[in-house]
Amino acid sequence: MAETGSLPQTRHLATEIPGPLSKAAIARRNDAVSAGLGMAMPVIVKRAHDAIIEDIDGNRIIDFGAGIGVVNVGNSAPRVVKAVQDAVANFTHTNFTTVPYLEYIEVCEALNRLTPGSFKKKSILQNSGAEAVENAIKIARHYTKRAAVVVFEHAYHGRTNLTMALTAKNIPYKDGFGPFASEIYRMPLPYRFRWDGNPDTIAQDALEIVTHKIEKEIGADRVAAILIEPVIGEGGFIVPPEGFMPGLQEFATKHGIVFIADEVQSGFARTGKLFAVEHEGMTPDMIITAKGIAGGLPLAAVTARAEIMDSSHVGGLGGTYGGNPIACAAALAAIKTIEEEKLVERAAHIGKILVDTLNELKVKYPVIGDVRGRGAMVAIELVKPGTKDPNPDAMTKVIKYCQSKGVLILTAGTYGNVIRFLPPIVITDELLKDGLSVLAEGFATL
Ligand code: PLZ
């Protein structure tokens, strides 16, 4: 199904960016909407198909962000649009714990089938990644009858009170928003680019530090869960070194700790596997999914071993909208799109183009300190040339240049110096290369 709605998959500048209509609408935005919300790109969207966003001035912008890794199957993916239209005409809401419906059951069946691990699994559905993370911790605590939760440096898990506590970075996520939930313990993360120790033994060394800290500072038998992003997302697309996560899971299993993978950003074909943990052949006890699961509709899930999911009392889990039928229909269509359009393979192909091109740029521009990622989840970290000092100014200049030429690129990183690439996985090679050529121009202007 190569339909692209009615939007040509080419970049086109009709006005300067932002154009006059966007400027006027953004003035209204600033007047009506809380100043606490950021704005990555100053344009107002009119419609979007596949990897092109058209703004209200008629500019066609290349989408390298996919709504922060959400529309992996493309903006307004044809199967998703059709499924939503059909579903909304049948019923809009009953609440699954009032009157159940098949779409919810089928999404859970799909998750239980698609997530790694041949053991019996069960799922619940929620509205957002943060809500799913909250539920994952709730369930793991109830199951283990323990309180402590282990998280890592550079982690991002959401903006609710518990998930702010789980998140590492103060500005902008936590500052002034506390007090935060207790019993959260943060461990060092082996961040290869910034690791002082021996790069050859990084996984083993980090593992020793972390397990020692858990045993001596918390007590392994007090820990309910170890929670980690298999590719650290907002923290800067850091890939934990091979062996670190499997070693952690082994430690967790030995001590009766629930090992949880937060695949909210890395999941659903993004990294060239359906789930990022598959790169190391892992089968986490529990997997949290959201974003890419439903092609742009709000849906999230917790999937885990059946005995963990069944440990809560009846009525202990729930929520008014969790697993909304329209979002579930969208998820079934998104999953079908991933399978039928072979988007897992496609993500690996996109990743190769990205990494090859970015490595060429790295040779030419010493401001690029590191190129890293998995599949179509790739980032570059910008530094002051010849050092590892973060260079957020260069990042801002390059991003602004790209925006002015009609390319939307997102940032990330604890030090605010990472440019991340998360295009819809249906992006054509031509459009991807056009966007990357604009990026190269951006580096040339520095
Ligand atoms: N876990 C790994 O990446 C969301 C945040 C955008 P929600 N990341 C994008 C922003 O600035 O608010 C995310 C994630 C990981 C959890 C979440 C939270 O998912 O759907 O935003 O709640």
Coordinates of C-alpha atoms and ligand atoms in Angstrom, one line a residue:
M1 CA 0.0 0.0 0.0
A2 CA 2.1 2.9 -1.2
E3 CA -0.6 5.5 -1.0
T4 CA 0.6 8.8 0.2
G5 CA -2.7 10.6 0.8
S6 CA -2.8 13.7 -1.3
L7 CA 0.6 15.1 -0.2
P8 CA 3.6 14.8 -2.6
Q9 CA 6.5 13.3 -0.7
T10 CA 8.8 16.2 -1.5
R11 CA 10.1 19.2 0.4
H12 CA 8.7 22.6 -0.8
L13 CA 9.0 26.1 0.6
A14 CA 6.0 28.3 -0.3
T15 CA 7.0 31.1 2.2
E16 CA 9.8 31.7 4.7
I17 CA 9.4 29.6 7.8
P18 CA 7.4 30.5 9.8
G19 CA 5.1 32.0 7.1
P20 CA 2.6 34.7 7.8
L21 CA -0.3 32.4 8.7
S22 CA 1.8 30.4 11.1
K23 CA 3.1 33.6 12.7
A24 CA -0.4 34.9 13.3
A25 CA -1.6 31.5 14.7
I26 CA 1.5 31.2 17.0
A27 CA 0.7 34.7 18.4
R28 CA -2.7 33.2 19.4
R29 CA -1.0 30.1 20.8
N30 CA 1.2 32.3 23.0
D31 CA -1.8 34.2 24.2
A32 CA -4.0 31.2 24.9
V33 CA -1.7 28.3 25.8
S34 CA 0.4 27.8 29.0
A35 CA 3.9 29.1 28.7
G36 CA 5.1 25.9 30.3
L37 CA 4.8 24.1 26.9
G38 CA 7.8 24.2 24.5
M39 CA 7.6 24.4 20.7
A40 CA 10.2 22.6 18.7
M41 CA 9.2 24.1 15.3
P42 CA 7.3 27.4 14.8
V43 CA 4.8 26.3 12.2
I44 CA 1.1 25.2 12.4
V45 CA 0.3 21.9 10.8
K46 CA -2.5 21.6 8.3
R47 CA -2.1 18.0 7.3
A48 CA 0.6 15.3 7.2
H49 CA 1.0 12.2 5.2
D50 CA 3.8 9.6 5.5
A51 CA 7.0 11.7 6.1
I52 CA 5.7 15.1 4.9
I53 CA 4.1 17.8 7.1
E54 CA 2.3 20.6 5.3
D55 CA 1.8 23.8 7.3
I56 CA -1.0 26.3 6.9
D57 CA 1.2 28.5 4.7
G58 CA 1.6 25.6 2.2
N59 CA 5.2 24.7 3.1
R60 CA 6.0 21.0 2.9
I61 CA 8.3 20.0 5.7
I62 CA 10.3 16.8 6.0
D63 CA 9.4 15.0 9.2
F64 CA 12.5 13.6 10.9
G65 CA 10.7 13.5 14.3
A66 CA 7.5 11.4 13.7
G67 CA 5.8 13.2 16.6
I68 CA 8.6 12.0 18.9
G69 CA 8.8 8.5 17.6
V70 CA 5.0 7.9 17.4
V71 CA 4.0 7.8 13.7
N72 CA 6.5 5.0 12.8
V73 CA 3.9 3.8 10.2
G74 CA 3.8 7.3 8.7
N75 CA 1.6 10.4 9.3
S76 CA -2.0 9.5 8.7
A77 CA -1.1 5.9 7.6
P78 CA -3.9 4.7 5.3
R79 CA -4.8 1.6 7.3
V80 CA -4.8 3.6 10.6
V81 CA -7.1 6.2 9.1
K82 CA -9.5 3.6 7.8
A83 CA -9.6 1.7 11.0
V84 CA -10.3 4.8 13.1
Q85 CA -13.1 5.9 10.7
D86 CA -14.7 2.4 10.9
A87 CA -14.3 2.2 14.7
V88 CA -15.6 5.6 15.6
A89 CA -18.8 4.9 13.7
N90 CA -19.5 1.8 15.8
F91 CA -19.0 3.1 19.4
T92 CA -16.7 5.7 20.9
H93 CA -16.4 4.5 24.5
T94 CA -17.8 2.1 27.0
N95 CA -14.9 1.8 29.5
F96 CA -13.3 -1.6 29.2
T97 CA -14.0 -2.4 32.9
T98 CA -17.7 -1.6 32.4
V99 CA -18.4 -3.3 29.0
P100 CA -15.4 -5.0 27.4
Y101 CA -14.8 -5.0 23.6
L102 CA -12.9 -7.1 21.2
E103 CA -10.4 -4.5 20.0
Y104 CA -8.9 -4.2 23.5
I105 CA -8.6 -8.0 23.8
E106 CA -7.0 -8.2 20.3
V107 CA -4.4 -5.6 21.1
C108 CA -3.4 -7.5 24.2
E109 CA -3.3 -10.8 22.2
A110 CA -1.0 -9.1 19.7
L111 CA 1.3 -7.7 22.4
N112 CA 1.5 -11.1 24.1
R113 CA 2.4 -12.7 20.8
L114 CA 4.8 -10.0 19.5
T115 CA 6.8 -9.2 22.6
P116 CA 9.9 -11.5 23.2
G117 CA 9.6 -14.5 25.4
S118 CA 7.7 -17.7 24.8
F119 CA 6.3 -17.8 28.4
K120 CA 2.6 -17.0 29.0
K121 CA 2.0 -13.3 29.0
K122 CA -0.8 -10.9 29.8
S123 CA -1.3 -7.1 29.1
I124 CA -3.2 -4.0 30.2
L125 CA -3.7 -0.9 28.2
Q126 CA -3.4 2.8 29.2
N127 CA -3.4 6.2 27.6
S128 CA 0.2 7.4 27.8
G129 CA 3.7 6.2 28.2
A130 CA 3.9 7.7 31.7
E131 CA 0.7 6.1 32.8
A132 CA 2.0 2.7 31.6
V133 CA 5.3 3.2 33.5
E134 CA 3.3 4.1 36.6
N135 CA 1.3 0.9 36.2
A136 CA 4.4 -1.2 35.6
I137 CA 5.9 -0.1 38.9
K138 CA 2.6 -0.5 40.7
I139 CA 2.3 -4.1 39.4
A140 CA 5.9 -5.0 40.1
R141 CA 5.6 -3.7 43.7
H142 CA 2.4 -5.6 44.3
Y143 CA 3.8 -8.8 42.9
T144 CA 7.1 -8.7 44.8
K145 CA 5.8 -7.1 47.9
R146 CA 8.9 -4.8 47.8
A147 CA 9.2 -1.0 47.4
A148 CA 12.6 -0.1 45.9
V149 CA 12.9 0.7 42.2
V150 CA 16.3 0.9 40.4
V151 CA 16.7 3.4 37.5
F152 CA 19.6 4.8 35.6
E153 CA 21.4 8.1 34.8
H154 CA 20.0 9.8 31.7
A155 CA 16.7 8.0 32.0
Y156 CA 13.4 9.5 30.9
H157 CA 10.1 7.8 32.0
G158 CA 7.5 10.6 32.0
R159 CA 6.1 13.7 33.6
T160 CA 3.7 12.4 36.3
N161 CA 4.9 12.5 39.9
L162 CA 6.3 8.9 40.1
T163 CA 7.7 9.1 36.5
M164 CA 9.4 12.5 37.2
A165 CA 11.1 10.7 40.1
L166 CA 12.2 7.9 37.8
T167 CA 13.5 10.5 35.2
A168 CA 17.0 11.7 35.6
K169 CA 17.2 15.3 34.3
N170 CA 16.1 18.2 36.5
I171 CA 15.7 21.0 33.9
P172 CA 13.2 21.0 32.3
Y173 CA 11.4 17.9 33.6
K174 CA 11.6 18.2 37.4
D175 CA 12.7 21.6 38.6
G176 CA 10.2 23.0 41.2
F177 CA 7.7 20.2 40.6
G178 CA 8.6 18.1 43.7
P179 CA 8.5 16.7 46.3
F180 CA 8.9 13.4 44.5
A181 CA 8.0 9.8 45.2
S182 CA 10.5 7.9 47.5
E183 CA 12.3 4.5 47.1
I184 CA 13.8 5.4 43.7
Y185 CA 17.5 4.6 43.4
R186 CA 19.6 5.9 40.4
M187 CA 22.5 3.9 39.1
P188 CA 25.4 4.8 36.8
L189 CA 24.8 4.2 33.1
P190 CA 27.6 3.0 30.9
Y191 CA 27.6 5.8 28.4
R192 CA 30.4 4.8 26.1
F193 CA 31.2 8.2 24.7
R194 CA 31.6 9.7 28.2
W195 CA 32.9 6.7 30.1
D196 CA 36.2 7.3 31.9
G197 CA 37.1 3.6 32.3
N198 CA 38.5 1.0 29.9
P199 CA 36.2 0.9 26.8
D200 CA 36.9 -2.8 26.3
T201 CA 35.4 -3.9 29.7
I202 CA 32.8 -1.2 30.0
A203 CA 29.8 -3.5 30.2
Q204 CA 31.4 -5.8 32.9
D205 CA 32.8 -2.9 34.9
A206 CA 29.5 -1.0 34.9
L207 CA 27.7 -4.2 35.9
E208 CA 30.0 -4.7 38.8
I209 CA 29.4 -1.1 40.0
V210 CA 25.7 -1.3 39.7
T211 CA 25.1 -4.7 41.3
H212 CA 27.5 -3.8 44.1
K213 CA 25.6 -0.6 44.8
I214 CA 22.2 -2.4 44.7
E215 CA 23.5 -5.0 47.1
K216 CA 25.2 -2.7 49.5
E217 CA 23.2 0.5 49.3
I218 CA 19.6 -0.8 48.8
G219 CA 19.6 -4.5 49.5
A220 CA 18.8 -6.7 46.5
D221 CA 15.9 -8.3 48.4
R222 CA 14.3 -4.9 48.8
V223 CA 14.2 -4.2 45.1
A224 CA 10.9 -4.6 43.3
A225 CA 12.0 -3.6 39.8
I226 CA 15.0 -2.7 37.6
L227 CA 13.7 -0.3 35.0
I228 CA 15.7 0.6 31.9
E229 CA 15.2 2.0 28.4
P230 CA 16.9 -0.5 26.0
V231 CA 18.0 2.6 23.9
I232 CA 18.0 5.6 26.2
G233 CA 15.7 8.1 24.4
E234 CA 15.4 11.6 25.7
G235 CA 18.8 11.2 27.4
G236 CA 20.5 11.2 24.0
F237 CA 20.0 7.8 22.2
I238 CA 22.6 6.1 24.3
V239 CA 22.9 2.4 23.5
P240 CA 24.0 0.4 26.6
P241 CA 27.1 -1.6 25.8
E242 CA 26.6 -5.2 24.7
G243 CA 26.2 -7.5 27.7
F244 CA 25.2 -4.8 30.3
M245 CA 21.4 -5.3 30.1
P246 CA 21.5 -9.1 29.9
G247 CA 23.8 -9.1 32.9
L248 CA 21.4 -6.8 34.8
Q249 CA 18.5 -9.2 33.9
E250 CA 20.5 -12.1 35.2
F251 CA 21.1 -10.3 38.4
A252 CA 17.4 -9.4 38.6
T253 CA 16.2 -13.0 38.1
K254 CA 18.7 -14.3 40.7
H255 CA 17.2 -11.9 43.3
G256 CA 13.5 -12.1 42.4
I257 CA 13.5 -8.6 40.9
V258 CA 11.1 -7.8 38.0
F259 CA 13.2 -6.7 35.0
I260 CA 11.3 -4.0 33.1
A261 CA 12.2 -2.7 29.6
D262 CA 10.7 0.8 28.8
E263 CA 10.3 0.4 25.1
V264 CA 8.1 3.5 24.8
Q265 CA 10.4 5.2 22.4
S266 CA 12.5 2.2 21.1
G267 CA 9.7 -0.1 20.4
F268 CA 7.5 -1.0 17.4
A269 CA 10.1 -1.5 14.6
R270 CA 12.0 1.7 15.4
T271 CA 15.4 0.1 15.9
G272 CA 15.3 -2.5 13.2
K273 CA 13.8 -5.1 15.5
L274 CA 10.2 -5.0 16.7
F275 CA 11.6 -4.3 20.2
A276 CA 15.1 -3.1 21.0
V277 CA 15.8 -5.8 23.6
E278 CA 15.8 -8.3 20.7
H279 CA 19.2 -7.0 19.6
E280 CA 20.6 -8.8 22.6
G281 CA 18.1 -11.7 22.5
M282 CA 16.6 -10.6 25.8
T283 CA 13.2 -11.6 27.2
P284 CA 12.3 -9.0 29.9
D285 CA 9.8 -10.0 32.6
M286 CA 7.8 -6.9 31.6
I287 CA 7.8 -4.5 28.6
I288 CA 6.2 -1.1 28.5
T289 CA 5.1 0.2 25.1
A290 CA 3.4 3.3 23.8
K291 CA 4.1 5.9 21.0
G292 CA 4.6 3.7 17.9
I293 CA 1.9 1.2 19.0
A294 CA -1.1 3.1 17.6
G295 CA 0.0 5.2 14.6
G296 CA -0.7 8.5 16.4
L297 CA -3.6 7.7 18.6
P298 CA -3.0 7.8 22.4
L299 CA -2.3 4.2 23.6
A300 CA 0.2 2.5 25.9
A301 CA 0.6 -0.9 27.4
V302 CA 2.2 -3.1 30.0
T303 CA 2.9 -6.7 29.0
A304 CA 4.5 -9.2 31.4
R305 CA 4.6 -12.7 32.6
A306 CA 1.1 -13.8 33.4
E307 CA 1.8 -14.5 37.0
I308 CA 3.1 -10.9 37.5
M309 CA 0.1 -9.4 35.7
D310 CA -2.4 -11.5 37.5
S311 CA -1.0 -10.8 41.0
S312 CA -3.2 -7.6 41.5
H313 CA -6.6 -7.9 43.1
V314 CA -9.7 -7.4 40.9
G315 CA -10.3 -3.6 40.5
G316 CA -6.7 -2.8 41.4
L317 CA -5.9 -1.7 37.9
G318 CA -8.1 0.4 35.6
G319 CA -8.7 3.9 34.3
T320 CA -11.6 5.6 32.4
Y321 CA -10.0 5.7 28.9
G322 CA -7.2 3.1 29.0
G323 CA -7.4 1.1 25.8
N324 CA -10.0 3.4 24.2
P325 CA -11.6 1.5 21.3
I326 CA -10.6 4.0 18.6
A327 CA -7.0 3.9 19.8
C328 CA -7.1 0.0 19.9
A329 CA -8.4 -0.1 16.3
A330 CA -5.6 2.2 15.3
A331 CA -3.1 -0.1 17.0
L332 CA -4.3 -3.2 15.2
A333 CA -4.0 -1.3 11.9
A334 CA -0.5 0.0 12.9
I335 CA 0.7 -3.5 13.8
K336 CA -0.7 -4.8 10.5
T337 CA 1.1 -2.0 8.6
I338 CA 4.4 -2.9 10.4
E339 CA 4.0 -6.5 9.4
E340 CA 2.7 -6.1 5.9
E341 CA 5.0 -3.3 4.9
K342 CA 8.0 -5.0 6.5
L343 CA 8.9 -1.9 8.5
V344 CA 11.3 -3.7 10.8
E345 CA 13.6 -4.4 7.8
R346 CA 12.9 -0.9 6.5
A347 CA 14.0 0.7 9.8
A348 CA 17.3 -1.2 9.5
H349 CA 17.7 0.1 5.9
I350 CA 17.0 3.7 7.0
G351 CA 19.4 3.3 9.9
K352 CA 22.2 2.3 7.5
I353 CA 21.7 5.4 5.3
L354 CA 21.6 7.6 8.4
V355 CA 24.7 6.2 10.0
D356 CA 26.7 6.1 6.8
T357 CA 25.8 9.7 5.9
L358 CA 26.4 11.0 9.5
N359 CA 29.7 9.2 9.8
E360 CA 30.8 11.0 6.5
L361 CA 29.8 14.3 8.1
K362 CA 31.7 13.4 11.3
V363 CA 34.9 13.0 9.3
K364 CA 34.3 16.5 7.8
Y365 CA 33.1 18.3 10.8
P366 CA 34.9 17.7 14.1
V367 CA 32.0 19.4 15.9
I368 CA 30.3 15.9 15.6
G369 CA 31.8 13.9 18.4
D370 CA 29.7 10.8 18.2
V371 CA 27.3 9.0 15.8
R372 CA 25.2 6.3 17.5
G373 CA 21.9 4.5 17.7
R374 CA 20.1 1.4 16.5
G375 CA 18.1 1.1 13.3
A376 CA 16.1 4.3 12.6
M377 CA 16.8 5.6 16.1
V378 CA 20.1 7.5 15.4
A379 CA 21.7 10.5 16.9
I380 CA 24.8 12.7 16.8
E381 CA 26.4 14.4 19.8
L382 CA 27.9 17.8 19.2
V383 CA 31.1 18.9 21.0
K384 CA 33.6 21.7 20.9
P385 CA 36.1 20.4 18.4
G386 CA 39.0 18.4 19.8
T387 CA 37.2 17.9 23.2
K388 CA 34.1 16.2 24.6
D389 CA 32.7 19.5 25.9
P390 CA 29.0 19.7 25.0
N391 CA 28.2 22.2 22.2
P392 CA 24.6 23.1 22.5
D393 CA 25.1 26.3 20.5
A394 CA 26.2 24.4 17.4
M395 CA 23.2 22.1 17.8
T396 CA 20.8 25.0 18.0
K397 CA 22.3 26.7 14.9
V398 CA 22.1 23.5 12.8
I399 CA 18.6 22.8 13.9
K400 CA 17.4 26.3 13.1
Y401 CA 19.1 26.2 9.7
C402 CA 17.3 22.9 8.9
Q403 CA 14.0 24.3 10.0
S404 CA 14.4 27.4 7.8
K405 CA 14.9 25.0 4.9
G406 CA 11.9 22.9 5.7
V407 CA 13.4 20.0 7.7
L408 CA 12.1 19.2 11.2
I409 CA 14.7 17.6 13.4
L410 CA 14.5 17.0 17.1
T411 CA 17.1 17.4 19.8
A412 CA 17.8 15.4 23.0
G413 CA 20.5 14.7 25.5
T414 CA 21.3 15.4 29.1
Y415 CA 23.7 18.1 28.0
G416 CA 21.3 19.5 25.3
N417 CA 23.8 18.8 22.5
V418 CA 22.3 15.8 20.7
I419 CA 20.5 15.9 17.4
R420 CA 18.2 12.8 17.0
F421 CA 16.8 11.2 13.9
L422 CA 13.4 9.5 14.3
P423 CA 11.8 9.7 10.8
P424 CA 8.6 7.8 10.0
I425 CA 9.8 4.4 8.9
V426 CA 7.9 4.7 5.7
I427 CA 10.1 7.7 4.6
T428 CA 11.4 7.3 1.0
D429 CA 15.2 7.1 0.5
E430 CA 14.9 10.2 -1.7
L431 CA 13.2 12.3 1.0
L432 CA 15.6 11.0 3.7
K433 CA 18.6 11.9 1.6
D434 CA 17.2 15.3 0.7
G435 CA 16.8 16.0 4.5
L436 CA 20.3 14.9 5.2
S437 CA 21.7 17.1 2.4
V438 CA 20.0 20.1 4.2
L439 CA 21.6 18.9 7.4
A440 CA 25.0 18.8 5.7
E441 CA 24.5 22.4 4.5
G442 CA 23.7 23.3 8.1
F443 CA 27.1 22.0 9.3
A444 CA 28.8 23.9 6.4
T445 CA 27.3 27.2 7.7
L446 CA 28.7 26.8 11.2
Ligands
PLZ1 N1 9.3 6.5 28.5 C1 11.3 6.0 27.1 O1 10.5 8.3 25.7 C2 8.1 9.9 26.2 C3 8.5 12.9 25.9 C4 8.1 14.2 25.3 P1 4.3 9.8 27.4 N2 9.2 10.6 25.5 C5 8.8 11.9 24.9 C6 7.9 15.3 26.3 O2 8.7 16.2 26.3 O3 7.0 15.2 27.2 C7 8.6 8.7 27.0 C8 9.7 7.9 26.7 C9 10.1 6.8 27.4 C10 8.2 7.1 28.8 C11 7.8 8.2 28.1 C12 6.5 8.9 28.5 O4 5.5 8.8 27.5 O5 3.4 9.1 26.4 O6 4.9 11.1 26.9 O7 3.7 9.9 28.7

